[in-house]
Every structure is written in structure tokens, then in C-alpha cells.
Short mmCIF file of C-alpha atoms in Angstrom, two decimals:
data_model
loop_
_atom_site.label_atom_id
_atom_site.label_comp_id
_atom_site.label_asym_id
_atom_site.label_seq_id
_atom_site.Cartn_x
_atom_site.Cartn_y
_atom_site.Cartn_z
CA UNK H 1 21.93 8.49 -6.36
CA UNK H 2 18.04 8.20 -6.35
CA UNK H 3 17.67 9.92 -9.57
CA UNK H 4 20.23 7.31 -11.34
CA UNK H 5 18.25 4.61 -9.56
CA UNK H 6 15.06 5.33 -11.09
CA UNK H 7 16.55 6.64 -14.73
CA UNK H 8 17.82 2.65 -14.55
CA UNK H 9 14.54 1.26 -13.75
CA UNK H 10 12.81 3.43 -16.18
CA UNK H 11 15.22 2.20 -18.81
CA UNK H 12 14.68 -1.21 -17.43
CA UNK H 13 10.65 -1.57 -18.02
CA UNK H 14 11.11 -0.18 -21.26
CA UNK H 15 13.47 -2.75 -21.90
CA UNK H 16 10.72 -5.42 -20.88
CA UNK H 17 8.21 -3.77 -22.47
CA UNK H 18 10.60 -3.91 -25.87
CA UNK H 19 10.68 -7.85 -25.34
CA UNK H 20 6.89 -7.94 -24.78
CA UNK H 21 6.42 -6.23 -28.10
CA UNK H 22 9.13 -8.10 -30.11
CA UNK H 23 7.77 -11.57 -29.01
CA UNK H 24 4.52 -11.12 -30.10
CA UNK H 25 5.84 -10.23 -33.69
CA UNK H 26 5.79 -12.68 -36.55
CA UNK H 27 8.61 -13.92 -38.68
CA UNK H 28 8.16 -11.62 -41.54
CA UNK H 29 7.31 -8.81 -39.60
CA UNK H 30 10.85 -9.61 -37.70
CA UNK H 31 12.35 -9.34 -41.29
CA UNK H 32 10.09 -6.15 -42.50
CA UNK H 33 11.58 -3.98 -39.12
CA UNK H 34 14.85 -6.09 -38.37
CA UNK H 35 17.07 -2.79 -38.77
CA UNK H 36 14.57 -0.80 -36.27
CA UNK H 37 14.81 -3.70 -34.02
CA UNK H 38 18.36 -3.90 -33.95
CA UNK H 39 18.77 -0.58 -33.49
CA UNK H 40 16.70 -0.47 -30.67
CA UNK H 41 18.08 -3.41 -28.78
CA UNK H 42 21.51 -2.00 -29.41
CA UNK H 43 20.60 1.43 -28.00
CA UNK H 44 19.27 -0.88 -24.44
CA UNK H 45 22.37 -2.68 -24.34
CA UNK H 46 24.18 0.65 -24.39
CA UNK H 47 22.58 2.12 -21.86
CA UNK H 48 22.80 -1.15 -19.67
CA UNK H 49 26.96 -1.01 -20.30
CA UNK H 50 27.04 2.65 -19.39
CA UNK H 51 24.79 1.77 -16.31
CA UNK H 52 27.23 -0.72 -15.13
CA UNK H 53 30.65 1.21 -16.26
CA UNK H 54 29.42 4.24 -14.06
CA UNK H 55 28.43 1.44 -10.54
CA UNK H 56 32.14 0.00 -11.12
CA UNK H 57 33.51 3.47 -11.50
CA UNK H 58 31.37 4.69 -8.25
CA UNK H 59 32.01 1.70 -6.34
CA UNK H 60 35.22 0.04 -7.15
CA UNK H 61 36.18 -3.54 -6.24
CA UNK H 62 33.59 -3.70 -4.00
CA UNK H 63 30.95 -3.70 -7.00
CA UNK H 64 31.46 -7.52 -7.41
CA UNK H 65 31.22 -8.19 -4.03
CA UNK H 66 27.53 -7.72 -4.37
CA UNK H 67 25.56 -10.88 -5.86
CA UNK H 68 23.27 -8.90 -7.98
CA UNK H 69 26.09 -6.89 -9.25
CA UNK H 70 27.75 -10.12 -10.54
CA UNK H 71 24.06 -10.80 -12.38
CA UNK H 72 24.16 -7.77 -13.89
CA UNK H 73 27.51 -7.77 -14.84
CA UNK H 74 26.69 -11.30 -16.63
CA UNK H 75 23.34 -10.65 -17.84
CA UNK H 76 24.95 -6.94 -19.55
CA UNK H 77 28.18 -9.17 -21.03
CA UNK H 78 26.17 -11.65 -22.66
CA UNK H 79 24.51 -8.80 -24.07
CA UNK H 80 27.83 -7.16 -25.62
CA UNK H 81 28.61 -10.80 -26.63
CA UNK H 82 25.32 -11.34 -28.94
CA UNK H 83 25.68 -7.80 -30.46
CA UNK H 84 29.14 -8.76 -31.25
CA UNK H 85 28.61 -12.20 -32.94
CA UNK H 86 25.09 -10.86 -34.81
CA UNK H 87 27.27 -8.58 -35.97
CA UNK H 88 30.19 -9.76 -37.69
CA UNK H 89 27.57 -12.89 -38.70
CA UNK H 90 29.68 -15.83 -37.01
CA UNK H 91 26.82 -17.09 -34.28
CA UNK H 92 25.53 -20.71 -34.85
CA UNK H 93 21.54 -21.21 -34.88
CA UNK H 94 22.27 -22.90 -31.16
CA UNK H 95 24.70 -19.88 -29.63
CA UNK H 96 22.03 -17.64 -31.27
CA UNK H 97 19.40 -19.22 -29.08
CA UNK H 98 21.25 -19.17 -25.80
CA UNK H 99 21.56 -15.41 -26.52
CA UNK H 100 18.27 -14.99 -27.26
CA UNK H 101 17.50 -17.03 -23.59
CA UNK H 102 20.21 -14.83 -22.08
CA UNK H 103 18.11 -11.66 -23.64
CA UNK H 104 14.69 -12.37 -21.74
CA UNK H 105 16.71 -12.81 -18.40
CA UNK H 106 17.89 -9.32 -18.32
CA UNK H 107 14.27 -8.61 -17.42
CA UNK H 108 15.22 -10.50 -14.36
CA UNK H 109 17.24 -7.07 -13.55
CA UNK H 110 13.97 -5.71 -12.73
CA UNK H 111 13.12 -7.21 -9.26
CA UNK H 112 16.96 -5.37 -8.41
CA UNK H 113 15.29 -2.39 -8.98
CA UNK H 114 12.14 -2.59 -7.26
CA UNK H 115 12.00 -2.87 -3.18
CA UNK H 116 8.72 -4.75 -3.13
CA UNK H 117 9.92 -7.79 -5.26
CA UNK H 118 13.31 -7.78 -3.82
CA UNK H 119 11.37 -8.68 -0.51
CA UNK H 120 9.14 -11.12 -2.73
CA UNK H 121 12.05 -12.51 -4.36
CA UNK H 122 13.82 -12.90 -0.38
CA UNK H 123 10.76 -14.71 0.72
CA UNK H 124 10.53 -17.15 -1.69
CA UNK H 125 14.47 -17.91 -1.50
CA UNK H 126 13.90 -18.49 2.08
CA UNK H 127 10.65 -20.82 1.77
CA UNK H 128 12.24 -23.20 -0.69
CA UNK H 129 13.26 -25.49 2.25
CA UNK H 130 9.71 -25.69 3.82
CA UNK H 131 8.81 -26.54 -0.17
CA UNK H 132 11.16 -29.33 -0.72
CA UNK H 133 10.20 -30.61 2.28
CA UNK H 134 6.08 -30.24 1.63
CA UNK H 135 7.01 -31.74 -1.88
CA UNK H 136 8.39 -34.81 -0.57
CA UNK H 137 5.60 -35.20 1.42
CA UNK H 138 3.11 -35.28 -0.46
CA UNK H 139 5.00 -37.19 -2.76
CA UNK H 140 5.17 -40.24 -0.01
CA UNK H 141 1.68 -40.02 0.35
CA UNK H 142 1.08 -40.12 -3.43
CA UNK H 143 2.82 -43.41 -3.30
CA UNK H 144 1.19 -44.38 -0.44
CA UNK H 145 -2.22 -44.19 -2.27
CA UNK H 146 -0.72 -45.39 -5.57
CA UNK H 147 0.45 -48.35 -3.89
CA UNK H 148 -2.75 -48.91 -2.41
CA UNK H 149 -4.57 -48.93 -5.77
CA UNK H 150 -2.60 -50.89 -8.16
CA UNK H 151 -2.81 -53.65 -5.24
CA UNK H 152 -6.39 -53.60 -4.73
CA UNK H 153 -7.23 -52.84 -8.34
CA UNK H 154 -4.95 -56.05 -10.01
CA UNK H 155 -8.06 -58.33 -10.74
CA UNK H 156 -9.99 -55.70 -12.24
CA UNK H 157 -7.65 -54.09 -14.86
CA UNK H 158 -9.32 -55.72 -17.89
CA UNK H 159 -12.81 -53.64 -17.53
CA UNK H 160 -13.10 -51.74 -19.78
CA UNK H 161 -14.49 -47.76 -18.00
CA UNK H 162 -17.44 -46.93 -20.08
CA UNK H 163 -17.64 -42.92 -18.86
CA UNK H 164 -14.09 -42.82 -20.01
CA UNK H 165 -12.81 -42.57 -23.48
CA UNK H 166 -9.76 -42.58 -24.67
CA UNK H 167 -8.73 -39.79 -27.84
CA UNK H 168 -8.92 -43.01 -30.40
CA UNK H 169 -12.71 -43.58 -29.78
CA UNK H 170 -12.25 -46.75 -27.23
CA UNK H 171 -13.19 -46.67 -23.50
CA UNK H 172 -10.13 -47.21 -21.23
CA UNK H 173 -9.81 -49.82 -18.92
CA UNK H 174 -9.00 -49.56 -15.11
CA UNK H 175 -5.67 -50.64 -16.31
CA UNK H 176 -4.54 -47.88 -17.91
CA UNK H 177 -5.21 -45.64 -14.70
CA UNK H 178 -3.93 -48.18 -11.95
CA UNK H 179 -1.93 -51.04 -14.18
CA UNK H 180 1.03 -50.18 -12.77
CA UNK H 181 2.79 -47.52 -10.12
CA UNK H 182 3.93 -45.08 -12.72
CA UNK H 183 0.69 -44.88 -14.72
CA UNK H 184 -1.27 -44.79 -10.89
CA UNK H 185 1.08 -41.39 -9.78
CA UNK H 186 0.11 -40.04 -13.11
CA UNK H 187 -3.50 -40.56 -12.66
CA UNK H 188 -3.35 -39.08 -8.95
CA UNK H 189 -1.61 -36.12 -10.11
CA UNK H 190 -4.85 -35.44 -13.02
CA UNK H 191 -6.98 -36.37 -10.08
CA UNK H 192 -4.61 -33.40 -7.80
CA UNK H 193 -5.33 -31.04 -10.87
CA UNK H 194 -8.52 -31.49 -10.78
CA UNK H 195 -8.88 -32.60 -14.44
CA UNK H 196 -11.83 -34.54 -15.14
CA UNK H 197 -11.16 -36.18 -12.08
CA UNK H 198 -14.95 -37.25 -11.14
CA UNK H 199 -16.65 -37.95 -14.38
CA UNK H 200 -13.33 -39.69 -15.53
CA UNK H 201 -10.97 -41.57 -13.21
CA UNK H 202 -13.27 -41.12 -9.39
CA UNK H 203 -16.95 -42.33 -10.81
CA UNK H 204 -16.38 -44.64 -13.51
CA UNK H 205 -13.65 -46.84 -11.41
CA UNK H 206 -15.77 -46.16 -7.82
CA UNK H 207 -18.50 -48.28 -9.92
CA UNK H 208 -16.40 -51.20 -10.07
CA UNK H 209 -14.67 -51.10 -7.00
CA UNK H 210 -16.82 -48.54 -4.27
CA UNK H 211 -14.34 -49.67 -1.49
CA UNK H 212 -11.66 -47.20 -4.12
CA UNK H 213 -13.65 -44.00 -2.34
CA UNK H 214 -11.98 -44.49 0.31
CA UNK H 215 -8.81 -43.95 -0.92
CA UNK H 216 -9.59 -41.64 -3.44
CA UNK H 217 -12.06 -38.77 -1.37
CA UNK H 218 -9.26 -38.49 1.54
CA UNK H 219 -6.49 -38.01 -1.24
CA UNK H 220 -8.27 -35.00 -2.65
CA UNK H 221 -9.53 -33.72 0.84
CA UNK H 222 -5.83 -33.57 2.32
CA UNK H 223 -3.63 -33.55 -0.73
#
């Protein structure tokens, strides 16, 4: 029924816009409207059992069939599940935080709800491979470069980078950026990012070693 579909998704954005609300409270206001908030989350959770009660009524055996039904169907029970351990006051600190993880995700019901990022959330699914694949990559030809580095860059490590200082008030060396392959990946990933990559890794290190641009300026071009 269209009407029940968008009474759902009404309820549904409330629902997120209740988390959006409650997150941004503090502690003691938590404690000062705890009752309200209770009551409130308990009236969504109501709603969200009814919801799926009437699509297992309407559509049988057949309702778990359907993957999203099976998320909803989990993302509803874990619901039932916190209100029943709040309430008779036998949830550990730890069970009370999985809930409370278990809470945000019903948001997740959302994108059911909504055509557009069904076909957003399809899309992505389906581009995962090409990522993986991208990822590793550009990962071989971080390595590549890192490799390339900490070679060429072995006699140098002890000078000290005087446009680069570390948080404790001394410069850093070419050491800590290149010693070794770990700390070099790191450094090419800041350099990736963008973060004071010129001032701090590319110009201080080019002044020792120029013959570095021509590692680093095709990294950032194609990477």
C-alpha cells in the first residue's frame, strides 16, 4: 500500500531525526529528560514492531525471503531486546553499548524506504570490486615509490629537516619520513592527503636530495 509506505518512512525520519537530537544532548541533560526520552524511543520501537507484524501478516513466509526484510526484522528485534533489558535493569555497560550501536543502524532502514538511495546504495554494492581492485593498485605503486625512497634516501637519514618540526620543538630528520618502509607509506599517504605535503615532507627533503622530485611530483600527479 503506498499510503503505509510513506506513513513508514515518515515514522522513519522522525526516528533519525530523534537520534540527531538525542546525540547532541549532554549527560545531565540525558538524566534531566531520561523518562521523556524513553518514552519516546519506546513509542518508535512500537511503531517499528507493528510495521513489521502487519508485512509478515500481509506477506507470509515469503517476508524473509527478502534481504531487507531480514534487516529489518533484526534491526526491530534488537530493538525489543534493549527495551527489555533497560527495563528490568539486567544489561551490562558493554551489551548496553552494542544496543546503543544497534540503535543508530535502524536509521540504516531509511535507504529501504527511499528509491533514489536504494539505487545509490545498488551502485556502490556493485563498484566495490572495481574499488578493491583500484585500492590494490595504488597500494603497489605506494610501495613502489616507498621502496624507491628509503633506498635512495639511506645515507641521508641523519639530517636533520629544518622547515619541519616535530610537536616537541625539534626539527625531524629525513629519517623519520623515509627510515624505514612503514614510516615511508605513512609519509606518502600525508603527502596523498595533501597535508603539509610541500612546506613539510616535498621541499625540505627535495633540498637535500633534488633527484627525490622525481619520485615525489609523479606520485601526486597520478596517485
Amino acid at each position: 500500500d503506498p499510503m503505509f509506505e510513506v506513513a513508514a518512512t515518515v515514522v522513519l525520519l522522525a526516528y533519525a531525526l530523534f537520534l540527531l537530537i538525542t546525540a547532541g544532548l549532554s549527560q545531565e541533560e540525558v538524566d534531566h529528560h531520561g523518562d521523556t526520552l524513553w518514552f519516546a524511543n519506546f513509542a518508535f520501537v512500537c511503531l517499528f514492531v507493528v510495521e513489521v507484524l502487519l508485512r509478515i501478516l500481509a506477506d507470509g513466509f515469503r517476508f524473509f525471503c527478502d534481504g531487507w526484510n531480514n534487516v529489518d526484522f533484526l534491526l526491530v528485534g534488537s530493538a525489543v531486546g534493549e527495551l527489555v533489558l533497560v527495563s528490568v535493569n539486567i544489561a551490562s555497560l558493554r551489551i548496553l553499548r552494542v544496543l546503543k550501536v544497534g540503535r543508530v543502524l535502524r536509521a540504516v532502514r531509511i535507504v529501504r524506504r527511499l528509491r533514489e538511495l536504494r539505487v545509490l546504495a545498488r551502485g556502490l554494492a556493485m563498484s566495490l570490486k572495481a574499488l578493491v581492485w583500484i585500492t590494490l593498485f595504488l597500494a603497489i605503486l605506494q610501495s613502489i615509490c616507498a621502496i624507491l625512497l628509503v633506498d635512495g634516501l639511506r645515507e641521508k637519514r641523519h639530517i636533520e629537516l629544518v622547515g619541519s618540526i616535530h610537536p616537541s620543538g625539534s626539527p625531524y630528520t629525513i629519517g623519520d619520513f623515509f627510515g624505514d618502509i612503514p614510516s615511508a607509506v605513512f609519509t606518502l599517504f600525508q603527502i596523498l592527503t595533501l597535508e603539509s605535503w610541500c612546506m613539510g615532507v616535498v621541499r625540505p627533503v627535495a633540498y637535500h636530495a633534488p633527484w627525490t622530485l622525481l619520485v615525489f611530483i609523479p606520485y601526486i600527479v597520478f596517485v
